[in-house]
mmCIF file with all atom_site columns, C-alpha atoms in Angstrom:
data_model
loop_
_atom_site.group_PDB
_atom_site.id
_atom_site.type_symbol
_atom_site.label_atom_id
_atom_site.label_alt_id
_atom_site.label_comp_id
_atom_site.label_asym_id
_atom_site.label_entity_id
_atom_site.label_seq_id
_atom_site.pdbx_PDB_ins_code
_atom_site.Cartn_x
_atom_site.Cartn_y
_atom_site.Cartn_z
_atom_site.occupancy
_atom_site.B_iso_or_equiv
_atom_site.pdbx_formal_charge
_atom_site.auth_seq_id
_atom_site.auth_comp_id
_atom_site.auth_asym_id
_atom_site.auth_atom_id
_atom_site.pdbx_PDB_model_num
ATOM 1   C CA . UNK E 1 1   ? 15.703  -3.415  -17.308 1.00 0.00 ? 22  UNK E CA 1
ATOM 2   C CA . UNK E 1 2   ? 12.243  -2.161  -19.064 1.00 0.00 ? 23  UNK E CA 1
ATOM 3   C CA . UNK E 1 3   ? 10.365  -4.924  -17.963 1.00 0.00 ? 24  UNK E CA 1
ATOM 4   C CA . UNK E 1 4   ? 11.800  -4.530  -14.509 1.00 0.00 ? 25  UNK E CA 1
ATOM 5   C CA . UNK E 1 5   ? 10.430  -0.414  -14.536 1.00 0.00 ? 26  UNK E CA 1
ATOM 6   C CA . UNK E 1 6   ? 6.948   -1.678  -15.739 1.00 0.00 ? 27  UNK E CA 1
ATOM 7   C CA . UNK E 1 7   ? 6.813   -4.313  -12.718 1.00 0.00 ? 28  UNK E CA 1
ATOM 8   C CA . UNK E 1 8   ? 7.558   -1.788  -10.464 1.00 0.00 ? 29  UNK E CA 1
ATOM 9   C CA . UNK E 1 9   ? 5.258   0.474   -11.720 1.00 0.00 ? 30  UNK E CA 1
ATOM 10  C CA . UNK E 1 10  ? 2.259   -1.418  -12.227 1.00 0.00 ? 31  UNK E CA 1
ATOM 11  C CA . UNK E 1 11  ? 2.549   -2.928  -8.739  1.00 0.00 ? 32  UNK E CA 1
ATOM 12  C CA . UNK E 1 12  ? 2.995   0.488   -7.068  1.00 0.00 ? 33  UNK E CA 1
ATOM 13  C CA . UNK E 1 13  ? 2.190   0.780   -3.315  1.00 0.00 ? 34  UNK E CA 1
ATOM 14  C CA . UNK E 1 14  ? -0.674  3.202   -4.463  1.00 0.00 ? 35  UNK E CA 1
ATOM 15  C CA . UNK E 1 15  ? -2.213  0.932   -6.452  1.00 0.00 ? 36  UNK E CA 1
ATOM 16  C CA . UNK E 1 16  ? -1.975  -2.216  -3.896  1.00 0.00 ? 37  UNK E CA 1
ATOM 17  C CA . UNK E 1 17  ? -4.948  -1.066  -1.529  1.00 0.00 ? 38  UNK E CA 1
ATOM 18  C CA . UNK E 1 18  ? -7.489  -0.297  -4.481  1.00 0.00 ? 39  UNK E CA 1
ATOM 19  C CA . UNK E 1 19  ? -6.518  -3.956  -5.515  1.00 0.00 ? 40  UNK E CA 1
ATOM 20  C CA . UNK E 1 20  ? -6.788  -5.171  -2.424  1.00 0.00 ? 41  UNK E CA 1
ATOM 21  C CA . UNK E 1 21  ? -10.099 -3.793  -1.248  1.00 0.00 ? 42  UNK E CA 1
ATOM 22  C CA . UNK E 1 22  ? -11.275 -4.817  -4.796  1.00 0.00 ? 43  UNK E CA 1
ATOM 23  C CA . UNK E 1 23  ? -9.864  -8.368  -3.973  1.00 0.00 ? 44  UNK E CA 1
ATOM 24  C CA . UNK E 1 24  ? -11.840 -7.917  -0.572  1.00 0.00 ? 45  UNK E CA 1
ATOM 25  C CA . UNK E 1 25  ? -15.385 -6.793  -2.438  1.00 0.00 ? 46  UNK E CA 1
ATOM 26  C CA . UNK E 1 26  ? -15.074 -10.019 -5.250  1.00 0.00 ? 47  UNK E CA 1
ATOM 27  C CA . UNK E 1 27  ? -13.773 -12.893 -2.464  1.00 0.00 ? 48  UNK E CA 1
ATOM 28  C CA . UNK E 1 28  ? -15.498 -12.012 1.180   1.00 0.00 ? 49  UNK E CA 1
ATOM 29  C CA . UNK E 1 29  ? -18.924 -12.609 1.679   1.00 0.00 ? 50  UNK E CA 1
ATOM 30  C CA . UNK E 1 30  ? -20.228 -9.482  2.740   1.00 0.00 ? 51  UNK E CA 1
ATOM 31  C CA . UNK E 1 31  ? -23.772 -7.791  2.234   1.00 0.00 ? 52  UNK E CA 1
ATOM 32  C CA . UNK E 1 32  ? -22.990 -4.971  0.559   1.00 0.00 ? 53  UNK E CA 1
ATOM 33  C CA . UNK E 1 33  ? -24.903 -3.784  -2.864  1.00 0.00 ? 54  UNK E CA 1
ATOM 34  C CA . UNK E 1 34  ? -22.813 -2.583  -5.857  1.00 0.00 ? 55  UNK E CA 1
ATOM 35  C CA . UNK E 1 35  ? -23.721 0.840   -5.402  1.00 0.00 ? 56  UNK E CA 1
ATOM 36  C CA . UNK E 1 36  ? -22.118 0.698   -1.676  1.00 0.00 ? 57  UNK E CA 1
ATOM 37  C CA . UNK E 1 37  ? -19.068 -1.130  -2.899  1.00 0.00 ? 58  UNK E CA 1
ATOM 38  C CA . UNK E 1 38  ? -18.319 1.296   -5.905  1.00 0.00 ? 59  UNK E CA 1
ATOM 39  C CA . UNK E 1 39  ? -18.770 4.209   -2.640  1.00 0.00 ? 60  UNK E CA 1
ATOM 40  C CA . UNK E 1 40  ? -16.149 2.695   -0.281  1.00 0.00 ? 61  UNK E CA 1
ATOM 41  C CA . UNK E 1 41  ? -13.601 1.290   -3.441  1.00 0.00 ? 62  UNK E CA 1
ATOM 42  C CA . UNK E 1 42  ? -14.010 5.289   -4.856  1.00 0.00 ? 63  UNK E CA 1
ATOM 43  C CA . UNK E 1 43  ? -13.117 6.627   -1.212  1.00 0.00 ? 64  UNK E CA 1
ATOM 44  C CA . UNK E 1 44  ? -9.546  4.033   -0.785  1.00 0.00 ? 65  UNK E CA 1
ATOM 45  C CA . UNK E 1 45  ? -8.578  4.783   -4.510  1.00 0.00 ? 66  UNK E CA 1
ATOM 46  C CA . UNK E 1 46  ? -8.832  8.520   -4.056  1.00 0.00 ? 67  UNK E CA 1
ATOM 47  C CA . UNK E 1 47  ? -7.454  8.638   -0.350  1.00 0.00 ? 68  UNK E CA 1
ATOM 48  C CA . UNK E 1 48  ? -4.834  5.799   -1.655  1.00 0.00 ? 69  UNK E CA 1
ATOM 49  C CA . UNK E 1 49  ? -3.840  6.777   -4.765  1.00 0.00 ? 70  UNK E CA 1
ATOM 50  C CA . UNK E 1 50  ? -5.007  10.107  -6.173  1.00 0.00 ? 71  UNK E CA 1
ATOM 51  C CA . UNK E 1 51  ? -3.720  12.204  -2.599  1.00 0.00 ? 72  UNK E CA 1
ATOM 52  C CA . UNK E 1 52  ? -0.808  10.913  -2.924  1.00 0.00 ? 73  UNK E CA 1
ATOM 53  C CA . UNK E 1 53  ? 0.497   11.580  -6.690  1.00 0.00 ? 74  UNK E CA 1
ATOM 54  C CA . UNK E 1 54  ? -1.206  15.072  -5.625  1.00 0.00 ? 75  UNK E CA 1
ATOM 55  C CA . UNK E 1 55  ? 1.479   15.084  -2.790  1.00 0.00 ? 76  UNK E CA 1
ATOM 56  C CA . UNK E 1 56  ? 3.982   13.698  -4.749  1.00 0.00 ? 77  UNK E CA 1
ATOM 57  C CA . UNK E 1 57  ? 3.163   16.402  -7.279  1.00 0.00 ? 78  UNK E CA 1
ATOM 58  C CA . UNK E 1 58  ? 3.143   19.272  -5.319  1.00 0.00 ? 79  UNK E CA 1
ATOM 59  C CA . UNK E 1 59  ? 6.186   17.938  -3.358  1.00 0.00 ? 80  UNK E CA 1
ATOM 60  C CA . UNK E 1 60  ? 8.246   18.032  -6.688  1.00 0.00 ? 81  UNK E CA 1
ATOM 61  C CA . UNK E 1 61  ? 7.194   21.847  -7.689  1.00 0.00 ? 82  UNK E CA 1
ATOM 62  C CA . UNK E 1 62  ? 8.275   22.883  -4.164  1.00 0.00 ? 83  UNK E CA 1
ATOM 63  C CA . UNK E 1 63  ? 11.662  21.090  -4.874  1.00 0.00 ? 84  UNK E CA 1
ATOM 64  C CA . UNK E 1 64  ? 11.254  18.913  -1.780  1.00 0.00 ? 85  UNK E CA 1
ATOM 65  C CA . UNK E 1 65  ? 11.723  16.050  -3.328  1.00 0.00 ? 86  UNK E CA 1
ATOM 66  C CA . UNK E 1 66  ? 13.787  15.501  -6.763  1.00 0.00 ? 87  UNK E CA 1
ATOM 67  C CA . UNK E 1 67  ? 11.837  12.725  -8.619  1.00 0.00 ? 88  UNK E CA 1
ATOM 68  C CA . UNK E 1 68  ? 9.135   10.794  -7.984  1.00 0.00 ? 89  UNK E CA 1
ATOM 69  C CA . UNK E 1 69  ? 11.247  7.762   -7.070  1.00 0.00 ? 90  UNK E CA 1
ATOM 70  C CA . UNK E 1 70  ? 12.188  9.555   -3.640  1.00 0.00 ? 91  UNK E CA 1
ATOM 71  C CA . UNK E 1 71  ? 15.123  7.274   -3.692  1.00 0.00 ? 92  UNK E CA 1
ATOM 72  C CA . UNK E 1 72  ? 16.586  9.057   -0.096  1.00 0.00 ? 93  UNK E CA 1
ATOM 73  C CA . UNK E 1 73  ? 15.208  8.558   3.240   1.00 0.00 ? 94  UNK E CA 1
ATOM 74  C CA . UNK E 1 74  ? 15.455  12.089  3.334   1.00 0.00 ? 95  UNK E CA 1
ATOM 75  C CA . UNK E 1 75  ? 13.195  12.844  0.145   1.00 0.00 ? 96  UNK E CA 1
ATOM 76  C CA . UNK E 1 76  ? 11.208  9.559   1.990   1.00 0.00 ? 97  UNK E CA 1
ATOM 77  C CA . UNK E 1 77  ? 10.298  11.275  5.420   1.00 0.00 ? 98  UNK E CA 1
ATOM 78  C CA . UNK E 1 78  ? 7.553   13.615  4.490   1.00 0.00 ? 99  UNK E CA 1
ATOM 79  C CA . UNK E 1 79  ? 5.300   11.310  1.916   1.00 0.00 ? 100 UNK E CA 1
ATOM 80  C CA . UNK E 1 80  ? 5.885   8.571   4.492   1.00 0.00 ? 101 UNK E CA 1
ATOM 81  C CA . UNK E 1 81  ? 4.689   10.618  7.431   1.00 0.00 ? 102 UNK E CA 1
ATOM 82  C CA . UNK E 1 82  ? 1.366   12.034  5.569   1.00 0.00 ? 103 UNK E CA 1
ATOM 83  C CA . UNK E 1 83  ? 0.769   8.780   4.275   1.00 0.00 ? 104 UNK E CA 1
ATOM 84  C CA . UNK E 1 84  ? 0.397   7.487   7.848   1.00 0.00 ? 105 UNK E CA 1
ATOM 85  C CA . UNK E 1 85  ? -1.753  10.073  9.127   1.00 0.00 ? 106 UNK E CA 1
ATOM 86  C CA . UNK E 1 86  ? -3.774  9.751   5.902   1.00 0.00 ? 107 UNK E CA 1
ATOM 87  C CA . UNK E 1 87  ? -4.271  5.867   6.478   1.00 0.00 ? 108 UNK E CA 1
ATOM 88  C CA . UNK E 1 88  ? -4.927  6.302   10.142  1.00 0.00 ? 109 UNK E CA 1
ATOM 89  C CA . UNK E 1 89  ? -7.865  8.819   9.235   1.00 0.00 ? 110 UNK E CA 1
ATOM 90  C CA . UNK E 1 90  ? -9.107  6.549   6.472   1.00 0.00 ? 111 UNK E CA 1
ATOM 91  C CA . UNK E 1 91  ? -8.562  3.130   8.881   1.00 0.00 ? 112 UNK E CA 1
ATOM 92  C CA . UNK E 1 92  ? -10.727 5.513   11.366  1.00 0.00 ? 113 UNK E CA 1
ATOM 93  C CA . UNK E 1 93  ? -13.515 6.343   9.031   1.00 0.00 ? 114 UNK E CA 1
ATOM 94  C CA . UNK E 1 94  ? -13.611 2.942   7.623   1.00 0.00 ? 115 UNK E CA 1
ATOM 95  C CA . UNK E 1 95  ? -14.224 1.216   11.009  1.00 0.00 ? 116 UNK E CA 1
ATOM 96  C CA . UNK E 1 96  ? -17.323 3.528   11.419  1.00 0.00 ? 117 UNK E CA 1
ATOM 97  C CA . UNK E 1 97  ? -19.178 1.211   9.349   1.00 0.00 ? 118 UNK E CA 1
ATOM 98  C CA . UNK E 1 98  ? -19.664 -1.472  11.300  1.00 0.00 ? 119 UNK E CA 1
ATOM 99  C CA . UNK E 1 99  ? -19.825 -4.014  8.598   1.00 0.00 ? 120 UNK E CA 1
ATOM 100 C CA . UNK E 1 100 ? -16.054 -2.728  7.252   1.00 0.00 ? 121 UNK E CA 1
ATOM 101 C CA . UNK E 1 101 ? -14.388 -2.864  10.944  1.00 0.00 ? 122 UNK E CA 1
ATOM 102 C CA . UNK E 1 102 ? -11.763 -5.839  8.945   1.00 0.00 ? 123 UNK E CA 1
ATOM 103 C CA . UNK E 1 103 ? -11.107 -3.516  5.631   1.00 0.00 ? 124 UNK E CA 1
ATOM 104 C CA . UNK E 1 104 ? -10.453 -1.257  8.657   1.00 0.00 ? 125 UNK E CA 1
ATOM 105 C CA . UNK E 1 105 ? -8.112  -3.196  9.983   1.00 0.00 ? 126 UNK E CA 1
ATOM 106 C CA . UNK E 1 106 ? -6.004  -3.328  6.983   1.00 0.00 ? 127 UNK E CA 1
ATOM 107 C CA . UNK E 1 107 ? -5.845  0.103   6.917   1.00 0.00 ? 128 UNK E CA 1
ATOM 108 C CA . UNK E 1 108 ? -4.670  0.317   10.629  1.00 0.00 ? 129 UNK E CA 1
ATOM 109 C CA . UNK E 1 109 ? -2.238  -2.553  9.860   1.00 0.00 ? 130 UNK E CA 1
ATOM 110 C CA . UNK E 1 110 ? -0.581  0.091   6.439   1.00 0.00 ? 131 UNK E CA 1
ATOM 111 C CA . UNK E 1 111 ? -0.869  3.017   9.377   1.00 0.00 ? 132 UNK E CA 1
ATOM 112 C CA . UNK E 1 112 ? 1.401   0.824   11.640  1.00 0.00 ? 133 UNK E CA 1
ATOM 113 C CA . UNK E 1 113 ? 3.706   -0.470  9.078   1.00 0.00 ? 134 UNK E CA 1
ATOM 114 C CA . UNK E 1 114 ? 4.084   2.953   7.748   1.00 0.00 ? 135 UNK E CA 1
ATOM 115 C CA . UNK E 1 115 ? 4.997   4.594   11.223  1.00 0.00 ? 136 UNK E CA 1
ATOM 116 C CA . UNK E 1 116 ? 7.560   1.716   11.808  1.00 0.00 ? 137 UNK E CA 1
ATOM 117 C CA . UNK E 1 117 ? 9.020   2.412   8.013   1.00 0.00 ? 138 UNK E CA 1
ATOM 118 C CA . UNK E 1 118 ? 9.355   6.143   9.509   1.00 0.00 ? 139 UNK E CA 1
ATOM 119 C CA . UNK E 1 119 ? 10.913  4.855   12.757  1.00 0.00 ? 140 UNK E CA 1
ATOM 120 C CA . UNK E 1 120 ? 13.431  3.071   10.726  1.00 0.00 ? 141 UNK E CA 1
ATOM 121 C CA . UNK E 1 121 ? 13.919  5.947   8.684   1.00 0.00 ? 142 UNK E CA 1
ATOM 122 C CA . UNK E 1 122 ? 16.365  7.326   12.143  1.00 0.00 ? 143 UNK E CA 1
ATOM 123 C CA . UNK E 1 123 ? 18.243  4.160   11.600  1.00 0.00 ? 144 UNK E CA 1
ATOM 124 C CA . UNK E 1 124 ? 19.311  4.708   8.215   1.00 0.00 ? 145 UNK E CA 1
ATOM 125 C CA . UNK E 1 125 ? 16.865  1.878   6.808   1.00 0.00 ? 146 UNK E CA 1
ATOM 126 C CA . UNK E 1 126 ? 14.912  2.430   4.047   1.00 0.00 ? 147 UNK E CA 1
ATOM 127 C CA . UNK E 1 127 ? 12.538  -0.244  3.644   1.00 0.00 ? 148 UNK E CA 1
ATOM 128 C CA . UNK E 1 128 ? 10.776  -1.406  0.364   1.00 0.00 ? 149 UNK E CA 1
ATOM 129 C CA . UNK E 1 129 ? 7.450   0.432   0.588   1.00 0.00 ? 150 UNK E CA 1
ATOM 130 C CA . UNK E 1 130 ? 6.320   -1.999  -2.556  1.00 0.00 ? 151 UNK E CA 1
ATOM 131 C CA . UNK E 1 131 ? 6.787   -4.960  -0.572  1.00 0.00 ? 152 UNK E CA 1
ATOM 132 C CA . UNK E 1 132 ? 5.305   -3.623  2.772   1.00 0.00 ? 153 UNK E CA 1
ATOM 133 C CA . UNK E 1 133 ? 2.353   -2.810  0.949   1.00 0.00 ? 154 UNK E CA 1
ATOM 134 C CA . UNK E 1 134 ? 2.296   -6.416  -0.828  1.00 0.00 ? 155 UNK E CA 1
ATOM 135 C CA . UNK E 1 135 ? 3.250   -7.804  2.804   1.00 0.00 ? 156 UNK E CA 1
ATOM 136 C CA . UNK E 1 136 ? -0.226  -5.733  4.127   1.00 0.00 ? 157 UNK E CA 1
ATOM 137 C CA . UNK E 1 137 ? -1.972  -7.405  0.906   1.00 0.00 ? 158 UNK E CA 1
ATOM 138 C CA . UNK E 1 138 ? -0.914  -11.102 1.955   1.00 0.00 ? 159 UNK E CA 1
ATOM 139 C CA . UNK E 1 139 ? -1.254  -10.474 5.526   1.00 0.00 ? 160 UNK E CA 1
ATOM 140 C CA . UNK E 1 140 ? -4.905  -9.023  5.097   1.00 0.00 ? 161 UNK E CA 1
ATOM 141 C CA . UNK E 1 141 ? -6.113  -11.736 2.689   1.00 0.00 ? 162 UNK E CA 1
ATOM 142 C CA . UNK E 1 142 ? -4.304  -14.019 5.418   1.00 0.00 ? 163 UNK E CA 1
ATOM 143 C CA . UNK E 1 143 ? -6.587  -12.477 8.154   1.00 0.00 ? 164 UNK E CA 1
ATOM 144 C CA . UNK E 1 144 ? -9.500  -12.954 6.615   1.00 0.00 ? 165 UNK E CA 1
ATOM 145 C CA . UNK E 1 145 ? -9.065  -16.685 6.069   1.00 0.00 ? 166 UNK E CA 1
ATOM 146 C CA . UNK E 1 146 ? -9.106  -16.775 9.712   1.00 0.00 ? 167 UNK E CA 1
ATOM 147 C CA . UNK E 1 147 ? -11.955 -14.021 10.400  1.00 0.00 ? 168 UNK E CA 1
ATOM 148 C CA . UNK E 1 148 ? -14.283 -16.020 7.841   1.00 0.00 ? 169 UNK E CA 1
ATOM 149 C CA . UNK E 1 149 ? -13.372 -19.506 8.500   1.00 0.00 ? 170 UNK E CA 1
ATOM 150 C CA . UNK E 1 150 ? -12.581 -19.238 4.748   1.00 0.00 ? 171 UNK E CA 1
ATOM 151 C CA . UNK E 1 151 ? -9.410  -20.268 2.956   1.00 0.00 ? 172 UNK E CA 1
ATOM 152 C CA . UNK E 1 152 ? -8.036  -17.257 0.639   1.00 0.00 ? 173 UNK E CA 1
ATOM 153 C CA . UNK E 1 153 ? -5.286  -19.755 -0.117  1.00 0.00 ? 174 UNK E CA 1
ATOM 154 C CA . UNK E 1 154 ? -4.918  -18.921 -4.164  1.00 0.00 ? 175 UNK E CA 1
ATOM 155 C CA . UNK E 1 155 ? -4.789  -15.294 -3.245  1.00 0.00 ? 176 UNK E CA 1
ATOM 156 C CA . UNK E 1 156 ? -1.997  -15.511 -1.064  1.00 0.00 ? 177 UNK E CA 1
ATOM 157 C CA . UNK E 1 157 ? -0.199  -17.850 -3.136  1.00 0.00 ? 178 UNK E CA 1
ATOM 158 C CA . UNK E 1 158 ? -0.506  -15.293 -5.674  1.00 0.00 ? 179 UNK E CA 1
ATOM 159 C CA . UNK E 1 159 ? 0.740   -12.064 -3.649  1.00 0.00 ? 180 UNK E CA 1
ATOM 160 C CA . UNK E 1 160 ? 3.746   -14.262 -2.735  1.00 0.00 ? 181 UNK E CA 1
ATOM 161 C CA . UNK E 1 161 ? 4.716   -14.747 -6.037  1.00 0.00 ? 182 UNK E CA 1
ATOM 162 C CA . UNK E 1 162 ? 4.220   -11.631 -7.091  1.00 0.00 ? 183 UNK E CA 1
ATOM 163 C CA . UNK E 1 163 ? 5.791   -9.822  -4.027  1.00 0.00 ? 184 UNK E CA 1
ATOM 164 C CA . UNK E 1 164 ? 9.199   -12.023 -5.367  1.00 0.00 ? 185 UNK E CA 1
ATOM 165 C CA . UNK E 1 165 ? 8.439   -10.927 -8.520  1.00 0.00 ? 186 UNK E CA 1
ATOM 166 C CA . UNK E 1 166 ? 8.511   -7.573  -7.132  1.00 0.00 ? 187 UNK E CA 1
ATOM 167 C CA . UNK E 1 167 ? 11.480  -8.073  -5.111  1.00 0.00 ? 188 UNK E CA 1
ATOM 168 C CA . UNK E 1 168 ? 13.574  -9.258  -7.895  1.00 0.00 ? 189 UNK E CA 1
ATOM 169 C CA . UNK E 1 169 ? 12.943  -6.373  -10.310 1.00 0.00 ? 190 UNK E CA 1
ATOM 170 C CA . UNK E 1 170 ? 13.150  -4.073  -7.119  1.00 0.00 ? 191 UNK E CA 1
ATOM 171 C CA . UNK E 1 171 ? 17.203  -5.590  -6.722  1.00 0.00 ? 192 UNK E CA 1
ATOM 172 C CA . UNK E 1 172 ? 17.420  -5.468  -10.052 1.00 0.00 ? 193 UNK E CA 1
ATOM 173 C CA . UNK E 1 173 ? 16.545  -1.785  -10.781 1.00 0.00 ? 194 UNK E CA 1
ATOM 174 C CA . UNK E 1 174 ? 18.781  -1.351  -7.631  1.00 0.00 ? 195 UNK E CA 1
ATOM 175 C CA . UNK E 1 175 ? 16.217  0.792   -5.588  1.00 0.00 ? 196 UNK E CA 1
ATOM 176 C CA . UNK E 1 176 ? 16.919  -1.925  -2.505  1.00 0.00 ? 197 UNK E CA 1
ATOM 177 C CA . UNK E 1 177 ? 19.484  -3.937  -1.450  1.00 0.00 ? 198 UNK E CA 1
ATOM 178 C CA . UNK E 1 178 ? 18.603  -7.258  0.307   1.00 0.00 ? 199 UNK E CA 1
ATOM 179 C CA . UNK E 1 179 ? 18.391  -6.175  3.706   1.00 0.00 ? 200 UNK E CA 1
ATOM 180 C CA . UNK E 1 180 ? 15.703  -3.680  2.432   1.00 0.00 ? 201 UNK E CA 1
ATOM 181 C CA . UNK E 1 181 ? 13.542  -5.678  0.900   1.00 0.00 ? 202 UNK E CA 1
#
């Protein structure tokens, strides 16, 4: 069961985009200097990860949510909701560098799988956010194969085995049944 906590946690959804985009910097051949790189990578981990366990935080001393798991849809709908609006604005800014319109993208495609994730919420589903954000990893990497004529084939292969990986301890921690992963 511990190793099954410490798979979930290292694999977070926060963490995924700062992985990604650092996946993005070290495989796509893009201009960009380190200085300019270490600028846009800063910007995703703070608006990916550090807002949110700020939310999270501030959620739990106002009592709206009970842990940080957020194991109800209930306890689900705000974090989910700011999260989109907070990858929309970041997918936005982003794209108004010309030579990041595909990182963009990725953040668009989190935006739109996070407002369908909400959506679902009125249906009494509660998706896996870990493997939607592993699902925008492989799709992105997946994208650019096409966008740069390039094949990103051992990073997918990768993801995919690691998004099972995920799954499994995900079941197995009983977070998710099968139909929500």
């Amino acid at each position: 069961m511990k190793i099954h906590k410490t798979i979930s946690s290292l694999l977070h959804p926060i963490a995924v985009p700062t992985v990604a985009v650092s996946m993005y910097f070290i495989s796509v051949p893009i201009q960009f200097r380190s200085d300019q790189k270490w600028a846009v990578l800063s910007l995703i981990f703070v608006a990916t990860y550090i807002v949110p366990l700020l939310l999270m935080i501030v959620l739990k001393q106002l009592n709206m949510i009970r842990t940080f798991k957020t194991k109800t849809i209930e306890q689900r709908k705000f974090p989910i909701a700011f999260m989109a609006i907070l990858f929309y604005l970041l997918a936005n800014t982003i794209t108004s560098v010309s030579a990041l319109t595909d990182l963009g993208l990725f953040f668009y495609a989190i935006t739109l799988s996070l407002v369908i994730t909400y959506v679902l919420f009125f249906f009494k589903i509660k998706l896996s956010i870990h493997l939607i954000a592993l699902g925008a990893f492989i799709g992105f990497f997946l994208t650019l194969s096409q966008l740069y004529s390039q094949s990103y084939l051992l990073v997918t292969m990768v993801m995919f085995l690691v998004s099972g990986i995920v799954a499994n301890a995900r079941l197995n921690l009983k977070a998710h049944n099968v139909q929500e992963i």
